Short mmCIF file of C-alpha atoms in Angstrom, two decimals:
data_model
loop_
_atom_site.label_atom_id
_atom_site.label_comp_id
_atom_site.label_asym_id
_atom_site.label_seq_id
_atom_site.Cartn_x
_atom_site.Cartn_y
_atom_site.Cartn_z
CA UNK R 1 15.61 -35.58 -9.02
CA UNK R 2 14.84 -31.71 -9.01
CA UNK R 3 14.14 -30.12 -5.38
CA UNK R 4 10.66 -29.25 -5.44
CA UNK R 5 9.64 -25.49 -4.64
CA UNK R 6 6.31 -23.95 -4.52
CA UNK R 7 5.71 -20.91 -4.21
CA UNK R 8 1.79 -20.04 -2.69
CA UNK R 9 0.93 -16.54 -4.03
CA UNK R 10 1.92 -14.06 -6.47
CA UNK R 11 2.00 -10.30 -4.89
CA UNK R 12 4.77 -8.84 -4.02
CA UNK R 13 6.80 -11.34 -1.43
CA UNK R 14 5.62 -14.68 -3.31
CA UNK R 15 6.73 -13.43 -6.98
CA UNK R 16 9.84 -12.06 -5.27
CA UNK R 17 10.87 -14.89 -3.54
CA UNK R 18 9.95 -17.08 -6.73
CA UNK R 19 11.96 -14.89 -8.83
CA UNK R 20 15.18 -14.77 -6.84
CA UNK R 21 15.58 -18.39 -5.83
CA UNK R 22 14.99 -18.75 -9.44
CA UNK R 23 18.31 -16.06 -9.72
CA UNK R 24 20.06 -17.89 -7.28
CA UNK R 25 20.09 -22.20 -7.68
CA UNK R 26 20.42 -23.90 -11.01
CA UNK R 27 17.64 -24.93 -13.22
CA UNK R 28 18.88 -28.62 -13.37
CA UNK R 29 18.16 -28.82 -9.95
CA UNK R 30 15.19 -27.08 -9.29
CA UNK R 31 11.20 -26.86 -10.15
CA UNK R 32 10.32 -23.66 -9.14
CA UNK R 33 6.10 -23.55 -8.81
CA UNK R 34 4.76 -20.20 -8.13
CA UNK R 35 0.81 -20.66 -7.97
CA UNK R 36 -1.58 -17.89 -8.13
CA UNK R 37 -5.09 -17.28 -9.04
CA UNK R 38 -4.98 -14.62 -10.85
CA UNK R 39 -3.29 -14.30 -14.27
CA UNK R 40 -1.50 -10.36 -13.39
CA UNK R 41 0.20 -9.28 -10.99
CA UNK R 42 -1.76 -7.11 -8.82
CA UNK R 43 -0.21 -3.78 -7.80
CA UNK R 44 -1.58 -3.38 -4.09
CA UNK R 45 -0.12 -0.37 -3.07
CA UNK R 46 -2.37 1.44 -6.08
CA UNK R 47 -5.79 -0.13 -5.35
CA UNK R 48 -6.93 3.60 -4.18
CA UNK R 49 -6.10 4.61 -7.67
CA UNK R 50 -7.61 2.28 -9.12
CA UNK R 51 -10.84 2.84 -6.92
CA UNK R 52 -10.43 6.23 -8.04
CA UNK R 53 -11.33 5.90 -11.78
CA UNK R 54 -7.70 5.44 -13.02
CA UNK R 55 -5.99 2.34 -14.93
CA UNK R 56 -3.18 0.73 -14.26
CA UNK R 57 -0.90 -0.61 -16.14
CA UNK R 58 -1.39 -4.95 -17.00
CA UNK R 59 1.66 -6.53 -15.45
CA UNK R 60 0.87 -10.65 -16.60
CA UNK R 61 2.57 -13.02 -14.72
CA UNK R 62 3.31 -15.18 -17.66
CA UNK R 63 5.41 -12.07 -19.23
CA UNK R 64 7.34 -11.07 -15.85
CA UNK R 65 8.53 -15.00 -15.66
CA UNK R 66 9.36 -15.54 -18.87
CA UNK R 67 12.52 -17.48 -19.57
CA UNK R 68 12.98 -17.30 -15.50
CA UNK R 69 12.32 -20.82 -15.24
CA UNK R 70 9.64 -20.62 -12.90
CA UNK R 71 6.65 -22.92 -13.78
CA UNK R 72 3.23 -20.18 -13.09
CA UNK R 73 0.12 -22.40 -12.19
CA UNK R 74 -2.82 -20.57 -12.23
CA UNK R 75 -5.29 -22.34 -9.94
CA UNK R 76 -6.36 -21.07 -6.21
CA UNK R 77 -4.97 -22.79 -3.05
CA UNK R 78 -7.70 -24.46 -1.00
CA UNK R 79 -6.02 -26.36 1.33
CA UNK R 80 -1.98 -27.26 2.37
CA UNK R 81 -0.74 -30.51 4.45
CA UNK R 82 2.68 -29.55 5.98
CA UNK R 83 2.72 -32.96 7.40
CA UNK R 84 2.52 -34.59 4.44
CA UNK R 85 3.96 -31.51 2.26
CA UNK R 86 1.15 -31.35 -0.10
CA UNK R 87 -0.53 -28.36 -1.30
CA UNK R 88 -4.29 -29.16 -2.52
CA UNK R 89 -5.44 -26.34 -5.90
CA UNK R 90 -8.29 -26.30 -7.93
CA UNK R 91 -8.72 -24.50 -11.29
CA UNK R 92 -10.68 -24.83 -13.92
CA UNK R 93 -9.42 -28.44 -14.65
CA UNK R 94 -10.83 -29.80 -11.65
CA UNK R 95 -8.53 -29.92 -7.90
CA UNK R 96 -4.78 -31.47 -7.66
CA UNK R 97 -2.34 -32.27 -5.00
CA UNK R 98 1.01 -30.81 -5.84
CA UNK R 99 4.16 -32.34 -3.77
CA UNK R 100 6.54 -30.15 -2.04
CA UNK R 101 10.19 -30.53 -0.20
CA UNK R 102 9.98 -27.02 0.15
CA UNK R 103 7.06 -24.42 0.80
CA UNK R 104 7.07 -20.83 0.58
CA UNK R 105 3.41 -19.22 2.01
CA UNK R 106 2.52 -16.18 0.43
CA UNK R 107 -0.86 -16.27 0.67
CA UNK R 108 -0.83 -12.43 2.15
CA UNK R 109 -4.28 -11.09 3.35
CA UNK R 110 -7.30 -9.72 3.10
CA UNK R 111 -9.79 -7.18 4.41
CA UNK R 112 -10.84 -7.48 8.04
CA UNK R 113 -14.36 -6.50 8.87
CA UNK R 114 -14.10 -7.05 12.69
CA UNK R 115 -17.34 -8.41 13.32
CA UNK R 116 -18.95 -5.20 12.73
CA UNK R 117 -22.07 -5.66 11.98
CA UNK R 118 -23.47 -4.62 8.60
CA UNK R 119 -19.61 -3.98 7.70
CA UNK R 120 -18.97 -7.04 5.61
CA UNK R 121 -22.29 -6.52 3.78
CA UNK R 122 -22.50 -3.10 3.00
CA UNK R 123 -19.21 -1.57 3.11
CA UNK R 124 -16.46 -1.89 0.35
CA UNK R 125 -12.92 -2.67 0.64
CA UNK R 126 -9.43 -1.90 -1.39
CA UNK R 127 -7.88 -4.99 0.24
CA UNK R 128 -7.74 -6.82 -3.36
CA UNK R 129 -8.34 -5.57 -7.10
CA UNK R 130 -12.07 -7.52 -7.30
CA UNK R 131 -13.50 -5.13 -4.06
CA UNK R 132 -11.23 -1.80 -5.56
CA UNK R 133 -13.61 -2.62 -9.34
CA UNK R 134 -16.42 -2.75 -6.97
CA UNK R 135 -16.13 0.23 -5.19
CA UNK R 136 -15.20 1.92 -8.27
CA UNK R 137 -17.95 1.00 -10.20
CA UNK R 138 -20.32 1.83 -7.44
CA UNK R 139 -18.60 5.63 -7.40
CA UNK R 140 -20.12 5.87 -10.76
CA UNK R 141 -23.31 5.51 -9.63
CA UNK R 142 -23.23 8.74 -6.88
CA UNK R 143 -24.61 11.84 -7.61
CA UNK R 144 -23.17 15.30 -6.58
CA UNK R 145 -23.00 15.78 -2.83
CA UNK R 146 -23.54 12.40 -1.79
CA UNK R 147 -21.18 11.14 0.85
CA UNK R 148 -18.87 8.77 0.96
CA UNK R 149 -17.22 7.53 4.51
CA UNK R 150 -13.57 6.18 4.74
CA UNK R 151 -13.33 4.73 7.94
CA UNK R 152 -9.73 3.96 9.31
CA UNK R 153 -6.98 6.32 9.96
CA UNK R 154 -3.91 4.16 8.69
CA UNK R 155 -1.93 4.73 5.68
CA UNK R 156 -4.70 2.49 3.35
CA UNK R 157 -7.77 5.30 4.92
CA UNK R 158 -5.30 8.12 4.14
CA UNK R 159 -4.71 7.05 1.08
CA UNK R 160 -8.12 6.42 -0.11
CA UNK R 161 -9.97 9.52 1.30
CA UNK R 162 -6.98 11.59 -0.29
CA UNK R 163 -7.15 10.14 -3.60
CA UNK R 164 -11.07 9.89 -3.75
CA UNK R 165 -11.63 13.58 -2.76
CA UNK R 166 -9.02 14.90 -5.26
CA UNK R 167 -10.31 12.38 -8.20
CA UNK R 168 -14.45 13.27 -7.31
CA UNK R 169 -14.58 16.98 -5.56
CA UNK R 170 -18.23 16.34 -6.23
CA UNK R 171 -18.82 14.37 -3.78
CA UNK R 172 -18.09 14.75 0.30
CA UNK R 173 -15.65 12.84 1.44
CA UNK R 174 -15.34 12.28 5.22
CA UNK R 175 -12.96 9.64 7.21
CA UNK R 176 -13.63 8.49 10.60
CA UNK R 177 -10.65 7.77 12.91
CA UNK R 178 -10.62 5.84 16.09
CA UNK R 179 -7.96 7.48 17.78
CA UNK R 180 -6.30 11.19 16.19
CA UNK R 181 -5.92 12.21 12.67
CA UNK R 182 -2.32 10.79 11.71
CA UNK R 183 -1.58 10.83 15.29
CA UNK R 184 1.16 8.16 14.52
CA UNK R 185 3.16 10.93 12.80
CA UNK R 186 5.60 13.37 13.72
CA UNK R 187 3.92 16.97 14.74
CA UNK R 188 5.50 18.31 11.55
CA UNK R 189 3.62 15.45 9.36
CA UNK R 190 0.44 15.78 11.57
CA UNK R 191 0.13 19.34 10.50
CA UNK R 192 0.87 18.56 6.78
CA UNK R 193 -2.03 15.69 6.32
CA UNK R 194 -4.60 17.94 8.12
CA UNK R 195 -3.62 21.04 5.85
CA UNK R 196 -4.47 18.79 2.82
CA UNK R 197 -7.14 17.29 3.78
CA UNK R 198 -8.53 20.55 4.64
CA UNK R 199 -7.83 21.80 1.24
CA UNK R 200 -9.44 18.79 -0.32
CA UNK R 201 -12.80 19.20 2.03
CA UNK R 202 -12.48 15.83 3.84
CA UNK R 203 -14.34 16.34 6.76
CA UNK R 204 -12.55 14.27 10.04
CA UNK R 205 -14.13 12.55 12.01
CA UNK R 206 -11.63 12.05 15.43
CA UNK R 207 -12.01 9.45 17.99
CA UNK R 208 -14.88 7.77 16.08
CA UNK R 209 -15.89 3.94 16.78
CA UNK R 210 -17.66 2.72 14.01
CA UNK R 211 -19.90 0.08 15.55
CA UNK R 212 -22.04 -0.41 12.52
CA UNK R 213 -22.56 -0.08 8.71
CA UNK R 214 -25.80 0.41 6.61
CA UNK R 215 -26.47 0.92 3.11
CA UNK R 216 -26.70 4.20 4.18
CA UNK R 217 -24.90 5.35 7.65
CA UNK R 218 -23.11 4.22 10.04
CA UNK R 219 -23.33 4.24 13.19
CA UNK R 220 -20.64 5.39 16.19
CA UNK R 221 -20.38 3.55 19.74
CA UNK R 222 -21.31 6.85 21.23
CA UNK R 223 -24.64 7.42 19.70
CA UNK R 224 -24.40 9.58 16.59
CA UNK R 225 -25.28 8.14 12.70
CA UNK R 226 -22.98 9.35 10.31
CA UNK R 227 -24.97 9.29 6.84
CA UNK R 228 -22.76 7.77 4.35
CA UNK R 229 -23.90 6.43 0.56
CA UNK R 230 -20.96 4.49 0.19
CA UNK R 231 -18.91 2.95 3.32
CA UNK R 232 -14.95 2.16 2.18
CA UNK R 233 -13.64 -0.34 5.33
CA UNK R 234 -10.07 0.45 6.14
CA UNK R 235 -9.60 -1.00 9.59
CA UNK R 236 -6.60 -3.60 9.31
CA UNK R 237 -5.73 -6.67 7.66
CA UNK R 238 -7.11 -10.32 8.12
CA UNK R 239 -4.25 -13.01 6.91
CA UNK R 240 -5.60 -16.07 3.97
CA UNK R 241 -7.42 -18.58 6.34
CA UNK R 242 -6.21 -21.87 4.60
CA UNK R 243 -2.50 -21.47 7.65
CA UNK R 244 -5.19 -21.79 10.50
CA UNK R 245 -6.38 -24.97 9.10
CA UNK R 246 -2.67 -26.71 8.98
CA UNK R 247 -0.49 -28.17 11.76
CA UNK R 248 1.65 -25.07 11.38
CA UNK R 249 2.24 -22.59 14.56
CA UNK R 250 0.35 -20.15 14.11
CA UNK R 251 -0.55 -17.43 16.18
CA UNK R 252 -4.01 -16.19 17.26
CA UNK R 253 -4.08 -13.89 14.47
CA UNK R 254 -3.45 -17.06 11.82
CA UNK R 255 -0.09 -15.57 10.87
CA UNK R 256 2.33 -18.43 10.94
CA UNK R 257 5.27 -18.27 13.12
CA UNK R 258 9.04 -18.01 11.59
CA UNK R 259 12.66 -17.55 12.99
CA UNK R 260 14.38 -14.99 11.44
CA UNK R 261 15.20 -16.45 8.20
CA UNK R 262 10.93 -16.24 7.63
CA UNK R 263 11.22 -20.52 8.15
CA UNK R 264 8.52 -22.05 10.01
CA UNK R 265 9.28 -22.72 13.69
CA UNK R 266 7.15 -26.00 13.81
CA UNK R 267 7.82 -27.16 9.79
CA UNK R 268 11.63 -26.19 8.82
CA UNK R 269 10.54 -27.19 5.00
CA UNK R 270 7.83 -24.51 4.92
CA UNK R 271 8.70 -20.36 5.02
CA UNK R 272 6.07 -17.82 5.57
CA UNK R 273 6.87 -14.29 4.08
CA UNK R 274 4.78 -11.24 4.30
CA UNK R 275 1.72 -10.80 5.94
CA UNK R 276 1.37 -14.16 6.27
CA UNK R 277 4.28 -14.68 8.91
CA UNK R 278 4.87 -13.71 12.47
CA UNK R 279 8.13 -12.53 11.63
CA UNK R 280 10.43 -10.43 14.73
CA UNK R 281 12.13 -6.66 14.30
CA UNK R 282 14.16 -4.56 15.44
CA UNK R 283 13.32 -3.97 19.05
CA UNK R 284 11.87 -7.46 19.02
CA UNK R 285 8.58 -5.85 17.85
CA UNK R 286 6.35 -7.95 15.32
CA UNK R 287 6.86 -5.98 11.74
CA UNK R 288 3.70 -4.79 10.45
CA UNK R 289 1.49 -5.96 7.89
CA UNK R 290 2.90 -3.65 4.94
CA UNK R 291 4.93 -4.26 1.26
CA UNK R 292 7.87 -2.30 3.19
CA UNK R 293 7.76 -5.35 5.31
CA UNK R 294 6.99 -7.67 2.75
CA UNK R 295 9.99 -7.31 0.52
CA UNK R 296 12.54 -7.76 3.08
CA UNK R 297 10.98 -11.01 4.04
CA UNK R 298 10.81 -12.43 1.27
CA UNK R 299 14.23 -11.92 0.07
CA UNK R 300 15.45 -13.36 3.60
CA UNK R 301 13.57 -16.15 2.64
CA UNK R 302 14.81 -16.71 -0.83
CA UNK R 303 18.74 -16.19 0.30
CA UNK R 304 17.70 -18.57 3.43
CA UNK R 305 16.51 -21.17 1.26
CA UNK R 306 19.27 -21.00 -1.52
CA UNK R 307 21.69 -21.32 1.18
CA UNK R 308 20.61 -24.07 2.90
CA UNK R 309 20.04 -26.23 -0.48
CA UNK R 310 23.95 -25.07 -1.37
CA UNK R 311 25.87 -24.78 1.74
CA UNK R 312 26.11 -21.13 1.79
CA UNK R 313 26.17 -18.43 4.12
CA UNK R 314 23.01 -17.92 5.38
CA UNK R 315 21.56 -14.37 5.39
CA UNK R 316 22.13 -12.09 8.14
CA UNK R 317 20.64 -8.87 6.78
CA UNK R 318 18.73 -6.81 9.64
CA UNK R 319 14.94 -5.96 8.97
CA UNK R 320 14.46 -2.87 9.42
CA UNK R 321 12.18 0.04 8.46
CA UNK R 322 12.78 3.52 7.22
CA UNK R 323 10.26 5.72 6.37
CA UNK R 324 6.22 5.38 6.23
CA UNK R 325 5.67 6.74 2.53
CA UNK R 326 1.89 8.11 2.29
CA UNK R 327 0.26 9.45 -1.25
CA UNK R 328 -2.28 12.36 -0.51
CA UNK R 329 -3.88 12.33 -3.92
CA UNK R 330 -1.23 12.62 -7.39
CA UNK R 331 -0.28 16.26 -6.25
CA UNK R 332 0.80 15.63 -2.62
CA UNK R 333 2.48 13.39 -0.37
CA UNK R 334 4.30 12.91 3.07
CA UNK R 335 7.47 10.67 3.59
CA UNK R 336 7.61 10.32 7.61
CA UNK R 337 11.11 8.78 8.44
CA UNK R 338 10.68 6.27 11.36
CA UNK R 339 13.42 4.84 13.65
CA UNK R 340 14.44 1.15 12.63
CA UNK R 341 11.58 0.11 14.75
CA UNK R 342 8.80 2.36 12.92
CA UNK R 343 8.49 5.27 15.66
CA UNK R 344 8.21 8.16 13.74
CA UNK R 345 10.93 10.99 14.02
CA UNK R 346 10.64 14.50 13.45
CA UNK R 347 12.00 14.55 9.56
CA UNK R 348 9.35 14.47 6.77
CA UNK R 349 8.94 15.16 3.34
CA UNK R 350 6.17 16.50 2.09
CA UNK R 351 4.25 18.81 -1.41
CA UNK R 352 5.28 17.75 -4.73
CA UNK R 353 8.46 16.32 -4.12
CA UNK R 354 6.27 13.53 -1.63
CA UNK R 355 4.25 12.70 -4.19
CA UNK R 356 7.21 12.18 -6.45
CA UNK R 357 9.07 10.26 -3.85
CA UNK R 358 6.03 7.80 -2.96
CA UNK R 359 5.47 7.73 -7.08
CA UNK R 360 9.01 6.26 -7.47
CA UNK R 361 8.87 3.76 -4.48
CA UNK R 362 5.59 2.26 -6.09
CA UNK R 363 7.31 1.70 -9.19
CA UNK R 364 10.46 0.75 -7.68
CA UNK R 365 8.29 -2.12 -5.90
CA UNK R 366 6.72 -3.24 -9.34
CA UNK R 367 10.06 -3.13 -10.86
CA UNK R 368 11.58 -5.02 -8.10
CA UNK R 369 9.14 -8.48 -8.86
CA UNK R 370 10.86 -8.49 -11.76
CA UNK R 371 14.11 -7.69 -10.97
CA UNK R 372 14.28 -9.31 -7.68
CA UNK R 373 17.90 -9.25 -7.45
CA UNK R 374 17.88 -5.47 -8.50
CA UNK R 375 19.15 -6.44 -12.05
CA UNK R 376 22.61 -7.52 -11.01
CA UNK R 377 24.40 -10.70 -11.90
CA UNK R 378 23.62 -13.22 -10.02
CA UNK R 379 25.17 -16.94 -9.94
CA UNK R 380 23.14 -19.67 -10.07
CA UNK R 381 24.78 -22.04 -7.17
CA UNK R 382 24.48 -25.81 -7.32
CA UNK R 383 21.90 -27.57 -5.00
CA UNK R 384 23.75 -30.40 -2.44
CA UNK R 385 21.74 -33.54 -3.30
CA UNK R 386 22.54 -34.94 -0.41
CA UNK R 387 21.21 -31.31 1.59
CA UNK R 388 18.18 -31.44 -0.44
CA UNK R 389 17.57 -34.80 0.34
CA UNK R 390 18.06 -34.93 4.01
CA UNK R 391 15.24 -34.14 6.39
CA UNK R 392 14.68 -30.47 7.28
CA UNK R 393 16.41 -28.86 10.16
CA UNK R 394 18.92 -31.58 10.61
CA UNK R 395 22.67 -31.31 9.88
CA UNK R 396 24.28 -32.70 6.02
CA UNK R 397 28.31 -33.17 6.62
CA UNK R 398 28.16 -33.92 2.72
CA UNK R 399 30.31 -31.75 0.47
CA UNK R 400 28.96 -29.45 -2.28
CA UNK R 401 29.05 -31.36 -5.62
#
């Protein structure tokens, strides 16, 4: 009997993890499932670009896991029993139950509206490729000088307002900021971002509350309209629902909550990764919903796993973060180094060579779901039967075979 694996979600931490426990056990005695709805592999970190007017480049999923031994089902997830360590899909088939021993949730997240009203139906969001086609087909439609309103001052509203005021210096670009302009960074990277955006005409909108969105404005909680043809939401992150719905811990958010191999505190045969789990940093801080964050869990997940089916060592590699990499259009960029707990310090990069820099990590992240073991050998260890057999979390005495 094979030890069954699924894998729930196919960005960056689910085909990761997918791809190196694939790297790391033997084929014999694994099935590997990675499910996903969508037939590529979605680059995330380039959704302003593709907002923007530009293509990326197709990355299929059935290419990237070829001859990995990783079965891809394409089919969405509507509904997981940890209890009973099912996972319910439907596709165009019709629905199935697919049977687990052991789970790895990647179901990542979405764009969070807040409650604002008018937000979720008027405003557009770069949370997934469908809403970046839809706000870049709407950018078609805008005439010279009509204005389009970012709001959210993290790196995703940075991003965006950068790239769509270099990419359409027709139109007015504005971003409206609850708190400072970059006021996260260091004073040197504060006074880079607002001498580009300054060059690219984005008009800043500081310590703005966006309380609601029209088709055509929005409104601020202290009175004023901001007139906007096109709203682009920014605000945060809102993790896949389906967690809430299980008998997993989860926290108020919905993330689910993991020890510091990414494995479920309430279901040892299940692993959240990504911005799915409530996973602990350095400084016992929460890491943030990011791909820098991503990565790392998801390879502590796949090592986790792969040790615990084999007897190894389990992983004991520190999560920790290094620098906040931010694109400012293809031309410029800022690299603010952060302390292992993600307070920025007073190094940055920034110009040409930023852009470069932040250009490299994004495909060094697209090249690493491919080459999730960074395209060294790896040996494929032999999974205990009597390990993968036994119940979760408790103790196996028996020998490796």
């Amino acid at each position: 009997m094979q030890h069954r694996i699924i894998v729930l979600g196919a960005g960056y931490t689910g085909a990761i993890a997918a791809g190196r426990l694939a790297k790391r056990l033997r084929r014999e005695d694994v099935a590997i499932t990675l499910v996903n709805a969508e037939p590529d592999f979605v680059e995330r970190v380039r959704l302003h670009q593709l907002a923007a007017g530009q293509d990326l480049k197709p990355r299929p999923l059935p290419a990237m896991f070829a001859g990995t031994g990783v079965e891809l089902r394409l089919a969405q997830v509507t509904g997981v029993d940890a209890d009973r360590r099912t996972v319910a899909v439907a596709d165009a088939n019709g629905t199935a139950e697919l049977a687990y021993e052991t789970l790895v949730y990647a179901l990542g997240s979405g764009w969070n509206a807040q409650d604002v009203p008018g937000a979720a139906e008027h405003a557009y969001e770069l949370a997934g490729r469908a809403g970046a086609l839809r706000l870049r087909e709407r950018l078609t439609r805008l005439d010279a000088g009509q204005t389009v309103l970012v709001v959210g001052g993290g790196l995703t509203g940075l991003e965006a307002a950068s790239e769509l005021a270099e990419a359409r210096p027709d139109l007015d670009v504005a971003l409206a900021v609850r708190d400072g302009l970059g006021d996260w960074l260091s004073p040197k990277g504060r006074e880079h971002l607002r001498k580009v955006f300054g060059r690219l005409g984005i008009t800043v909108y500081e310590h703005t509350d966006v309380t609601a969105v029209a088709a055509d404005r929005a409104a601020t909680a202290d009175g004023r309209t901001i007139p906007a043809a096109v709203t682009v939401w920014t605000t945060g992150f809102a993790v896949h629902p389906i967690a809430r719905a299980t008998t997993l811990e989860v926290t108020g958010t919905g993330q689910i909550v993991v020890d510091g191999t990414m494995r479920s505190v309430s279901h040892p045969d299940v692993y959240a990764i990504g911005d799915a789990a409530m996973a602990m940093g350095p400084g016992d801080k929460p890491l943030r919903m990011s791909c820098a964050s991503g990565g790392l869990t998801a390879w502590q997940a796949a090592d986790a796993i792969a040790a615990r089916l084999t007897g190894g060592k389990l992983p004991a590699t520190p999560i920790r973060y290094f620098n906040q990499c931010v694109s400012l259009g293809r031309k410029e960029g800022l690299i603010q180094y952060v302390t292992a707990d993600d307070r920025a310090v007073r190094a940055v990069l920034t110009g040409r060579l930023a852009a470069v820099y932040k250009e490299l990590v994004c495909k060094g992240a697209a090249w690493g779901v491919a080459n999730p073991t960074f395209g060294l050998p790896s040996r494929r260890r032999r999974v205990t039967r009597a390990r993968a057999a036994a119940a979760p979390g408790l103790p196996v005495s028996a020998s490796r075979e």
